mmCIF file of C-alpha atoms in Angstrom:
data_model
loop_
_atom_site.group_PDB
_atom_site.id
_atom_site.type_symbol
_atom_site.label_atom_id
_atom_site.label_comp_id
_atom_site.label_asym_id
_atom_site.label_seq_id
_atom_site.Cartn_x
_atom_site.Cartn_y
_atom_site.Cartn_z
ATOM 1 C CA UNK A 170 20.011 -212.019 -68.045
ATOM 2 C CA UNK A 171 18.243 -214.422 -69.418
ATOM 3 C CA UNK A 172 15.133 -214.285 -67.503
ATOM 4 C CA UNK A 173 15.229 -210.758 -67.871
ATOM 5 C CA UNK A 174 15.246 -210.476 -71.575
ATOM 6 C CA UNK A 175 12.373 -213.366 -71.596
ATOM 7 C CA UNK A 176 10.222 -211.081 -69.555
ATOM 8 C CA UNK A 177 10.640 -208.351 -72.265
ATOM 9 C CA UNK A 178 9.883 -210.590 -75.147
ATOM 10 C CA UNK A 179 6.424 -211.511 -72.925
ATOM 11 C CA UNK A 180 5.907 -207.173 -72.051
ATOM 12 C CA UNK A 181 6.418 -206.918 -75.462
ATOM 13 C CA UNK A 182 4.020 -209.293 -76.607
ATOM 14 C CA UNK A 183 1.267 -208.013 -74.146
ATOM 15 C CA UNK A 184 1.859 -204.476 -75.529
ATOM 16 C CA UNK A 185 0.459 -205.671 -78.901
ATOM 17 C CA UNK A 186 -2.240 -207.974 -77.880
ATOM 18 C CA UNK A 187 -3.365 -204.955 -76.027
ATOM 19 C CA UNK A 188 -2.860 -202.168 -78.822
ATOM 20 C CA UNK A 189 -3.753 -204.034 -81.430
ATOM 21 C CA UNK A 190 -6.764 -204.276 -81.063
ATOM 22 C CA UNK A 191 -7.282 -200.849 -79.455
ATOM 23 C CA UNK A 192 -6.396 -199.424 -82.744
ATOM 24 C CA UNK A 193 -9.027 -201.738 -84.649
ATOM 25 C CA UNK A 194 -11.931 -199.926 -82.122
ATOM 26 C CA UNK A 195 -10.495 -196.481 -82.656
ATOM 27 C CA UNK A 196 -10.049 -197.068 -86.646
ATOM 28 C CA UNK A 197 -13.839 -198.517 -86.598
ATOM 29 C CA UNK A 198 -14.852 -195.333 -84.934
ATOM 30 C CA UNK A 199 -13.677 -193.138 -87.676
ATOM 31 C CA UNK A 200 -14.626 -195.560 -90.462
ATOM 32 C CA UNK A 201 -17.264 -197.882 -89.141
ATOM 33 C CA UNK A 202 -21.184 -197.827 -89.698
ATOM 34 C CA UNK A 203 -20.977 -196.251 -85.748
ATOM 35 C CA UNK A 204 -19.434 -192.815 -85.541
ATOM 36 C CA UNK A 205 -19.257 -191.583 -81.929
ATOM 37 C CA UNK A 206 -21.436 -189.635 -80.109
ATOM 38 C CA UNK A 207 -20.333 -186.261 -78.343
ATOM 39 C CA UNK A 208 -23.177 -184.490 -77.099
ATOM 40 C CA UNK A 209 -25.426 -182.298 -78.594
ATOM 41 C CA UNK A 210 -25.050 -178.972 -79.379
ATOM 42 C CA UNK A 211 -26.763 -176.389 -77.553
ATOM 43 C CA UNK A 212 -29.701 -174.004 -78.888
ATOM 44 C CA UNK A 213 -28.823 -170.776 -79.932
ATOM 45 C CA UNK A 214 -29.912 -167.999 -82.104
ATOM 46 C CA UNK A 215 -27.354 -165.994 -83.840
ATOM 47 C CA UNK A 216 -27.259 -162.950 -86.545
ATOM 48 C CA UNK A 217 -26.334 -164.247 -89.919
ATOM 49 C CA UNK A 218 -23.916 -162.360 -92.592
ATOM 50 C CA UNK A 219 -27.324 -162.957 -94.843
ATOM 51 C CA UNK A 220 -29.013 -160.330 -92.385
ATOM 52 C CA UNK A 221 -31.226 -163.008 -91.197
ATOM 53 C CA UNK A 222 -31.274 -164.538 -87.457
ATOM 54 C CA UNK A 223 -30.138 -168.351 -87.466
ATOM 55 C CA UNK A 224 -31.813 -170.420 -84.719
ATOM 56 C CA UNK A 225 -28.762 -173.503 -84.893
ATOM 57 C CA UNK A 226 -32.374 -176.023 -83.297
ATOM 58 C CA UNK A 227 -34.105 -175.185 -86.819
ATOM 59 C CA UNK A 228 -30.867 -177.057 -88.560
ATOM 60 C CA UNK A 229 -32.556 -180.357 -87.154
ATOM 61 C CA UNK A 230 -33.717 -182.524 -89.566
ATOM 62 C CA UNK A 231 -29.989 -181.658 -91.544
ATOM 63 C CA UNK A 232 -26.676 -182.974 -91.895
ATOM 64 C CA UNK A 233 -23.760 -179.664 -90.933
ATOM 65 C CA UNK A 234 -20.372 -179.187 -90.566
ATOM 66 C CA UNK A 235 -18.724 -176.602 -88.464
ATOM 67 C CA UNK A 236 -16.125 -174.794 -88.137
ATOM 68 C CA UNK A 237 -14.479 -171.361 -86.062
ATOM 69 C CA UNK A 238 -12.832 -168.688 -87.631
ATOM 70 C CA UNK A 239 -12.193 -164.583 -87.617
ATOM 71 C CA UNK A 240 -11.621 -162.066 -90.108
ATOM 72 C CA UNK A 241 -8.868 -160.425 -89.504
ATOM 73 C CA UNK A 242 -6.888 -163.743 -89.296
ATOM 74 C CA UNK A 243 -3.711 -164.268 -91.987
ATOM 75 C CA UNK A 244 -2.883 -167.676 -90.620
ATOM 76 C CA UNK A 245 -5.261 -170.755 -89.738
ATOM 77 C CA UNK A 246 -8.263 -169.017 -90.976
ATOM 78 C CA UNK A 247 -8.042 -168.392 -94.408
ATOM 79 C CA UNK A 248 -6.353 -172.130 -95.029
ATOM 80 C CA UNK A 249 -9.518 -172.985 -93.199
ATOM 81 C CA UNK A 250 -12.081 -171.269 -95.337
ATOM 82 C CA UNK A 251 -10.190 -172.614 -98.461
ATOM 83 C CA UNK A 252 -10.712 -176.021 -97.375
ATOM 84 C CA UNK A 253 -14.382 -175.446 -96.632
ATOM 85 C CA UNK A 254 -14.776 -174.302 -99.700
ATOM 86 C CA UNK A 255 -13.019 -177.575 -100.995
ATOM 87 C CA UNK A 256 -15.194 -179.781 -99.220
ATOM 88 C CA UNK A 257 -18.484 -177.974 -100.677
ATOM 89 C CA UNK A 258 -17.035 -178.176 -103.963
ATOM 90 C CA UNK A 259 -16.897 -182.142 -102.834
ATOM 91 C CA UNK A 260 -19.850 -182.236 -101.447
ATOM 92 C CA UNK A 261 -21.671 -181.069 -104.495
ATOM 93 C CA UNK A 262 -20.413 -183.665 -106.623
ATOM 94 C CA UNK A 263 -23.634 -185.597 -105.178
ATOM 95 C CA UNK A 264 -27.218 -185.405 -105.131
ATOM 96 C CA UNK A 265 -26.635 -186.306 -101.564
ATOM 97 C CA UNK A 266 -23.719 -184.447 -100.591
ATOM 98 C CA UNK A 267 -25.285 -181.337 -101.905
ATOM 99 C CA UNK A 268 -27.940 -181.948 -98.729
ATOM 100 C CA UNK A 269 -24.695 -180.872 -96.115
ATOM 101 C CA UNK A 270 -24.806 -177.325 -94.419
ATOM 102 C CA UNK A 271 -21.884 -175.448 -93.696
ATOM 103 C CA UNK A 272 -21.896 -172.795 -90.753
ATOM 104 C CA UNK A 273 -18.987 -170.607 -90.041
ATOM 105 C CA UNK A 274 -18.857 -169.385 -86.536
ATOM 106 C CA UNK A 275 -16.869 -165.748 -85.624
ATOM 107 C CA UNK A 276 -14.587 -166.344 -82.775
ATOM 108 C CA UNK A 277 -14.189 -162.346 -82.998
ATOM 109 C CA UNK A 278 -17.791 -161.164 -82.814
ATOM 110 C CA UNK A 279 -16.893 -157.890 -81.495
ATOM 111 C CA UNK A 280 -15.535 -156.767 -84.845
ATOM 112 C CA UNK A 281 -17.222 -159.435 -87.414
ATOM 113 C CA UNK A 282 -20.643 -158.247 -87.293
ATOM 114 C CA UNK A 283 -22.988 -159.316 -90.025
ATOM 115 C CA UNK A 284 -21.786 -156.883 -92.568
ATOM 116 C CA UNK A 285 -18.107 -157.881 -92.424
ATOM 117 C CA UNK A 286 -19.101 -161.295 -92.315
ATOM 118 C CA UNK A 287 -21.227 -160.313 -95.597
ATOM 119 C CA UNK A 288 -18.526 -159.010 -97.414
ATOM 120 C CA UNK A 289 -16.171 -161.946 -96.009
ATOM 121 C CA UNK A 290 -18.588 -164.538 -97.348
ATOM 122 C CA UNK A 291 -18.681 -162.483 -100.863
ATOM 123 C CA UNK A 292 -15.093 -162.895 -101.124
ATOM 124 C CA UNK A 293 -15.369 -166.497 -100.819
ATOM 125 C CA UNK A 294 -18.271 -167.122 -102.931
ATOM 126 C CA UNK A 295 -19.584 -168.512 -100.085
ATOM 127 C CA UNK A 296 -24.211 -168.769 -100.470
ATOM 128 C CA UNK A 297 -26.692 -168.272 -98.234
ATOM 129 C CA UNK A 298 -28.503 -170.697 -96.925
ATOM 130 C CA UNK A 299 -25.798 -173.567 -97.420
ATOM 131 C CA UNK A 300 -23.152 -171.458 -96.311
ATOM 132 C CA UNK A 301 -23.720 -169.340 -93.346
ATOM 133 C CA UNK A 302 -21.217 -167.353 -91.596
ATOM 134 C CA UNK A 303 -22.438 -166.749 -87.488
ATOM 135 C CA UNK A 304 -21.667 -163.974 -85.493
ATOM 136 C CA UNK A 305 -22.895 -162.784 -81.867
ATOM 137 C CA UNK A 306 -22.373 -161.561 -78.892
ATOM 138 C CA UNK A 307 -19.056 -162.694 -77.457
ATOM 139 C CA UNK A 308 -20.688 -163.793 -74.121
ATOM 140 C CA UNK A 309 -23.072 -166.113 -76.434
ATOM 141 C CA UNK A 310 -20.602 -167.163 -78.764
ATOM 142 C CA UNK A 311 -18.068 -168.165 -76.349
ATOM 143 C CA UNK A 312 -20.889 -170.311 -74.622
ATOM 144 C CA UNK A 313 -21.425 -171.732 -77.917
ATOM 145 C CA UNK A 314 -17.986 -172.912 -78.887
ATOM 146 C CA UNK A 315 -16.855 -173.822 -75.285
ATOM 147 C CA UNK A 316 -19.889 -175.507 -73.677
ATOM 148 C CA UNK A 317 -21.524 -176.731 -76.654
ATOM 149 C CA UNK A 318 -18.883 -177.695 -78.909
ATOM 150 C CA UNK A 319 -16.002 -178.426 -76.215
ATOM 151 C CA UNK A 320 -13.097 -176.278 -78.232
ATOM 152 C CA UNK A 321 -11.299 -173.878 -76.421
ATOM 153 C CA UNK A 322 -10.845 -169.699 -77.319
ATOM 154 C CA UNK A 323 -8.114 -167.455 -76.330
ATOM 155 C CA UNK A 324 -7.677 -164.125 -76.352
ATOM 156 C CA UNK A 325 -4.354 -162.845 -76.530
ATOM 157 C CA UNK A 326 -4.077 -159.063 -76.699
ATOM 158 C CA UNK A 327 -0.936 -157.981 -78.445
ATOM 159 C CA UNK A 328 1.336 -154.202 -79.102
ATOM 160 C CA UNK A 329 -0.975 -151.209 -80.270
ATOM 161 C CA UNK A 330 -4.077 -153.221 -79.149
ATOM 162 C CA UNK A 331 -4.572 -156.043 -82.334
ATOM 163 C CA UNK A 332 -5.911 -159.009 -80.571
ATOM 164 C CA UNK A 333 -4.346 -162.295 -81.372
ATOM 165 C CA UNK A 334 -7.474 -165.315 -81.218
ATOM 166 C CA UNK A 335 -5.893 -168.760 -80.353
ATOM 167 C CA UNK A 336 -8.897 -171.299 -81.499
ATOM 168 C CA UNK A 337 -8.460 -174.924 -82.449
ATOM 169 C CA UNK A 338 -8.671 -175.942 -86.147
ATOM 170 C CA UNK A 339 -10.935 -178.824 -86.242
ATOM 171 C CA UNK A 340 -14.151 -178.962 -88.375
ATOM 172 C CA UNK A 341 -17.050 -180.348 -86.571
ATOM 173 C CA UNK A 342 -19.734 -182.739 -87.901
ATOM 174 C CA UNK A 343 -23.649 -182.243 -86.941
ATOM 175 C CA UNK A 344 -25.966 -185.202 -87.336
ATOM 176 C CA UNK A 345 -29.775 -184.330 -87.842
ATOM 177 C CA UNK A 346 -30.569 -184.733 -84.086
ATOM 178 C CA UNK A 347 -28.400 -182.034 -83.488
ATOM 179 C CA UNK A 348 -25.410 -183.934 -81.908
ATOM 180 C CA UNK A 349 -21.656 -183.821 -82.734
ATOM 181 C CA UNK A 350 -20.235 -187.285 -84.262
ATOM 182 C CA UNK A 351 -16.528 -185.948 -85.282
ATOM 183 C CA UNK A 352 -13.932 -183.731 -85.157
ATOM 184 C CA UNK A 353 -11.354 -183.334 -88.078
ATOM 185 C CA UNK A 354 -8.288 -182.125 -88.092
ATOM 186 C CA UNK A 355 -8.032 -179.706 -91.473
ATOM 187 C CA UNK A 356 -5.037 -179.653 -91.505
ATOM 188 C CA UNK A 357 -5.051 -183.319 -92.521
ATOM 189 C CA UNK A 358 -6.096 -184.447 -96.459
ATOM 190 C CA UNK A 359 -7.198 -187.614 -95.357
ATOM 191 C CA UNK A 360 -9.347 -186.463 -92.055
ATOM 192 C CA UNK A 361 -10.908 -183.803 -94.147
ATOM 193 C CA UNK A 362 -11.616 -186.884 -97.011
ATOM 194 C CA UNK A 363 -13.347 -188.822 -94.510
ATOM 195 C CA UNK A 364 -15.638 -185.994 -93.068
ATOM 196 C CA UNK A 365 -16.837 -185.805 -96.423
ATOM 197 C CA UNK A 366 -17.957 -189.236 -96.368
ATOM 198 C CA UNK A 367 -18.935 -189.092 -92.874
ATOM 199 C CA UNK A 368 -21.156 -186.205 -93.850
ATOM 200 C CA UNK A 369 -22.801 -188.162 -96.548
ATOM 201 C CA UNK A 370 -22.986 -191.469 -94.367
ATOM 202 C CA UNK A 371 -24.841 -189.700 -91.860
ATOM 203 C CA UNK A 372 -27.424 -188.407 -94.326
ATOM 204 C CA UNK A 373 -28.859 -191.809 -94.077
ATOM 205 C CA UNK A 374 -29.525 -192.283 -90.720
#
Protein backbone atom coordinates (compact mmCIF):
# COMPACT_ATOMS: atom_id res chain seq x y z
CA UNK A 1 0.00 0.00 0.00
CA UNK A 2 2.54 1.98 0.63
CA UNK A 3 4.46 1.79 -2.47
CA UNK A 4 1.40 2.17 -4.22
CA UNK A 5 0.24 5.42 -2.85
CA UNK A 6 4.08 6.73 -3.30
CA UNK A 7 3.77 6.03 -6.96
CA UNK A 8 0.62 8.28 -7.08
CA UNK A 9 2.15 11.11 -5.19
CA UNK A 10 5.20 10.79 -8.08
CA UNK A 11 2.08 10.39 -11.23
CA UNK A 12 0.77 13.15 -9.61
CA UNK A 13 3.66 15.23 -9.54
CA UNK A 14 4.59 14.42 -13.25
CA UNK A 15 1.02 15.45 -14.24
CA UNK A 16 1.88 19.05 -13.20
CA UNK A 17 5.39 19.38 -14.27
CA UNK A 18 3.92 18.37 -17.53
CA UNK A 19 0.66 20.66 -17.58
CA UNK A 20 2.01 23.33 -16.11
CA UNK A 21 3.82 24.43 -18.30
CA UNK A 22 1.63 23.36 -21.24
CA UNK A 23 -0.81 25.87 -20.05
CA UNK A 24 1.96 28.73 -19.88
CA UNK A 25 2.54 27.95 -24.02
CA UNK A 26 -1.16 27.83 -24.69
CA UNK A 27 -1.89 31.11 -22.41
CA UNK A 28 1.23 32.83 -24.35
CA UNK A 29 -0.49 31.94 -27.54
CA UNK A 30 -3.58 33.85 -26.80
CA UNK A 31 -1.78 36.68 -24.98
CA UNK A 32 1.80 36.72 -26.13
CA UNK A 33 3.58 39.08 -28.76
CA UNK A 34 3.15 35.56 -31.11
CA UNK A 35 -0.42 34.74 -32.00
CA UNK A 36 -0.64 31.51 -34.04
CA UNK A 37 -0.71 31.01 -37.45
CA UNK A 38 -3.63 29.03 -39.26
CA UNK A 39 -3.36 29.34 -42.81
CA UNK A 40 -4.41 31.79 -45.05
CA UNK A 41 -7.55 32.39 -46.31
CA UNK A 42 -8.38 31.68 -49.74
CA UNK A 43 -9.21 34.32 -52.64
CA UNK A 44 -12.59 34.91 -53.39
CA UNK A 45 -14.88 37.41 -54.84
CA UNK A 46 -18.25 37.77 -53.40
CA UNK A 47 -21.49 40.18 -53.93
CA UNK A 48 -21.71 42.67 -51.15
CA UNK A 49 -25.15 43.91 -49.37
CA UNK A 50 -23.50 47.50 -50.57
CA UNK A 51 -24.22 46.22 -54.26
CA UNK A 52 -20.60 46.16 -54.85
CA UNK A 53 -18.38 42.86 -55.56
CA UNK A 54 -15.80 42.22 -52.60
CA UNK A 55 -12.56 40.55 -53.78
CA UNK A 56 -11.58 39.16 -49.79
CA UNK A 57 -7.29 39.41 -51.64
CA UNK A 58 -7.98 43.35 -51.91
CA UNK A 59 -8.49 43.28 -47.82
CA UNK A 60 -4.56 42.76 -47.76
CA UNK A 61 -2.77 45.38 -46.40
CA UNK A 62 -5.85 45.36 -43.39
CA UNK A 63 -6.51 44.05 -40.12
CA UNK A 64 -10.48 41.90 -40.26
CA UNK A 65 -12.49 39.97 -38.24
CA UNK A 66 -14.94 37.41 -39.36
CA UNK A 67 -17.66 35.93 -38.63
CA UNK A 68 -20.82 33.42 -40.21
CA UNK A 69 -24.25 34.09 -39.87
CA UNK A 70 -27.97 33.88 -41.71
CA UNK A 71 -30.96 35.87 -41.69
CA UNK A 72 -33.55 34.07 -40.87
CA UNK A 73 -31.75 32.85 -37.67
CA UNK A 74 -33.57 33.68 -33.98
CA UNK A 75 -30.82 31.99 -32.04
CA UNK A 76 -26.86 32.26 -32.40
CA UNK A 77 -27.10 34.83 -35.03
CA UNK A 78 -28.58 37.76 -33.81
CA UNK A 79 -26.48 37.39 -30.25
CA UNK A 80 -23.73 37.27 -32.80
CA UNK A 81 -24.39 40.42 -34.73
CA UNK A 82 -25.00 42.23 -31.34
CA UNK A 83 -21.65 41.43 -30.25
CA UNK A 84 -20.10 42.54 -33.53
CA UNK A 85 -21.60 45.46 -33.19
CA UNK A 86 -20.09 45.66 -29.57
CA UNK A 87 -16.73 45.08 -30.63
CA UNK A 88 -16.94 47.98 -33.41
CA UNK A 89 -18.31 50.17 -30.91
CA UNK A 90 -14.82 49.01 -29.05
CA UNK A 91 -12.91 49.20 -31.70
CA UNK A 92 -13.72 52.77 -32.42
CA UNK A 93 -12.72 53.97 -29.19
CA UNK A 94 -9.15 54.18 -31.02
CA UNK A 95 -7.50 55.86 -33.73
CA UNK A 96 -6.16 52.43 -34.27
CA UNK A 97 -8.92 50.23 -33.60
CA UNK A 98 -11.04 52.22 -35.93
CA UNK A 99 -8.42 50.68 -38.80
CA UNK A 100 -10.29 46.86 -38.14
CA UNK A 101 -12.76 45.53 -40.90
CA UNK A 102 -15.60 43.55 -40.14
CA UNK A 103 -17.07 41.04 -42.83
CA UNK A 104 -20.16 39.09 -42.25
CA UNK A 105 -20.38 35.98 -44.28
CA UNK A 106 -24.16 34.33 -45.25
CA UNK A 107 -24.11 30.72 -44.44
CA UNK A 108 -27.68 30.84 -46.30
CA UNK A 109 -26.80 32.43 -49.63
CA UNK A 110 -29.64 30.94 -51.35
CA UNK A 111 -32.08 33.26 -49.63
CA UNK A 112 -29.66 36.25 -48.30
CA UNK A 113 -28.90 37.81 -51.48
CA UNK A 114 -27.51 41.30 -51.45
CA UNK A 115 -30.76 43.03 -50.90
CA UNK A 116 -31.74 41.11 -47.75
CA UNK A 117 -28.39 41.40 -46.61
CA UNK A 118 -28.94 45.32 -47.34
CA UNK A 119 -31.83 45.66 -45.38
CA UNK A 120 -30.23 43.22 -42.62
CA UNK A 121 -27.20 45.48 -42.36
CA UNK A 122 -29.72 48.67 -42.14
CA UNK A 123 -31.25 47.17 -39.21
CA UNK A 124 -28.05 46.94 -37.52
CA UNK A 125 -26.60 50.16 -38.40
CA UNK A 126 -24.08 48.25 -39.74
CA UNK A 127 -21.64 50.79 -42.77
CA UNK A 128 -20.25 50.03 -45.75
CA UNK A 129 -17.01 49.68 -46.24
CA UNK A 130 -16.11 48.74 -42.48
CA UNK A 131 -18.92 46.56 -42.21
CA UNK A 132 -19.65 44.29 -45.02
CA UNK A 133 -22.12 41.61 -45.04
CA UNK A 134 -21.00 38.60 -47.94
CA UNK A 135 -23.19 36.56 -49.75
CA UNK A 136 -22.67 33.99 -52.79
CA UNK A 137 -23.21 31.17 -54.32
CA UNK A 138 -23.58 28.29 -51.88
CA UNK A 139 -21.02 26.11 -53.81
CA UNK A 140 -18.48 29.22 -53.28
CA UNK A 141 -19.42 30.05 -49.96
CA UNK A 142 -19.27 26.69 -48.56
CA UNK A 143 -15.65 26.47 -50.10
CA UNK A 144 -15.01 29.58 -48.35
CA UNK A 145 -16.00 28.75 -44.81
CA UNK A 146 -14.93 25.02 -44.96
CA UNK A 147 -11.61 25.01 -46.87
CA UNK A 148 -10.51 28.37 -46.14
CA UNK A 149 -11.59 29.07 -42.77
CA UNK A 150 -11.77 25.31 -41.39
CA UNK A 151 -15.51 25.75 -39.67
CA UNK A 152 -17.95 23.37 -40.46
CA UNK A 153 -21.86 24.05 -42.10
CA UNK A 154 -24.85 21.94 -41.79
CA UNK A 155 -27.83 21.85 -43.33
CA UNK A 156 -30.61 20.45 -41.58
CA UNK A 157 -33.92 20.57 -43.42
CA UNK A 158 -36.83 20.63 -41.05
CA UNK A 159 -41.26 20.23 -41.25
CA UNK A 160 -42.87 22.44 -44.11
CA UNK A 161 -39.37 22.88 -45.68
CA UNK A 162 -37.57 25.84 -43.16
CA UNK A 163 -34.00 24.85 -43.19
CA UNK A 164 -32.26 24.71 -39.89
CA UNK A 165 -28.15 25.99 -40.52
CA UNK A 166 -25.88 24.38 -37.81
CA UNK A 167 -22.55 26.75 -38.09
CA UNK A 168 -20.00 27.27 -35.36
CA UNK A 169 -19.96 30.59 -33.43
CA UNK A 170 -16.46 31.68 -33.41
CA UNK A 171 -15.26 35.08 -34.78
CA UNK A 172 -12.21 34.85 -36.83
CA UNK A 173 -9.21 37.23 -36.88
CA UNK A 174 -7.41 38.27 -40.38
CA UNK A 175 -3.90 39.64 -40.23
CA UNK A 176 -2.83 41.93 -43.26
CA UNK A 177 -1.17 39.00 -45.14
CA UNK A 178 -4.35 37.51 -45.33
CA UNK A 179 -3.89 34.65 -42.76
CA UNK A 180 -6.07 33.58 -39.78
CA UNK A 181 -4.29 34.15 -36.19
CA UNK A 182 -7.51 33.31 -33.85
CA UNK A 183 -10.62 32.02 -33.27
CA UNK A 184 -12.97 33.37 -30.44
CA UNK A 185 -15.51 31.95 -28.90
CA UNK A 186 -18.48 34.86 -28.68
CA UNK A 187 -20.04 33.46 -26.54
CA UNK A 188 -17.24 34.26 -24.08
CA UNK A 189 -16.76 38.18 -22.59
CA UNK A 190 -13.31 37.65 -22.07
CA UNK A 191 -12.36 35.81 -25.61
CA UNK A 192 -14.30 38.47 -27.37
CA UNK A 193 -12.10 41.24 -24.98
CA UNK A 194 -9.01 39.81 -26.17
CA UNK A 195 -9.84 39.72 -29.99
CA UNK A 196 -10.23 43.24 -29.59
CA UNK A 197 -6.81 43.64 -28.50
CA UNK A 198 -5.57 41.04 -30.72
CA UNK A 199 -7.09 43.04 -33.53
CA UNK A 200 -5.31 46.14 -32.52
CA UNK A 201 -1.94 44.22 -31.70
CA UNK A 202 -1.85 42.95 -35.05
CA UNK A 203 -2.23 46.39 -36.63
CA UNK A 204 1.37 46.76 -35.86
CA UNK A 205 2.92 44.12 -37.45
Amino acid sequence: MKHLRTLRIWLFVAAVVVAVPALLLARRGATGSELPRYGAVPDAALPAHDGTTLDLASLRGSVWIADFIFTRCLEVCPLMTTRMKALARDLDASAAGRQVRLVSFSVDPEHDTPAVLSDYAAKWNAAAPRWVFLSGSPAEVERVVTAGFKLAIQRKPQDKGVIDIVHANRFVLVDKGGEIRGYYDSEDAEAMAQLGRDAVRLLAE
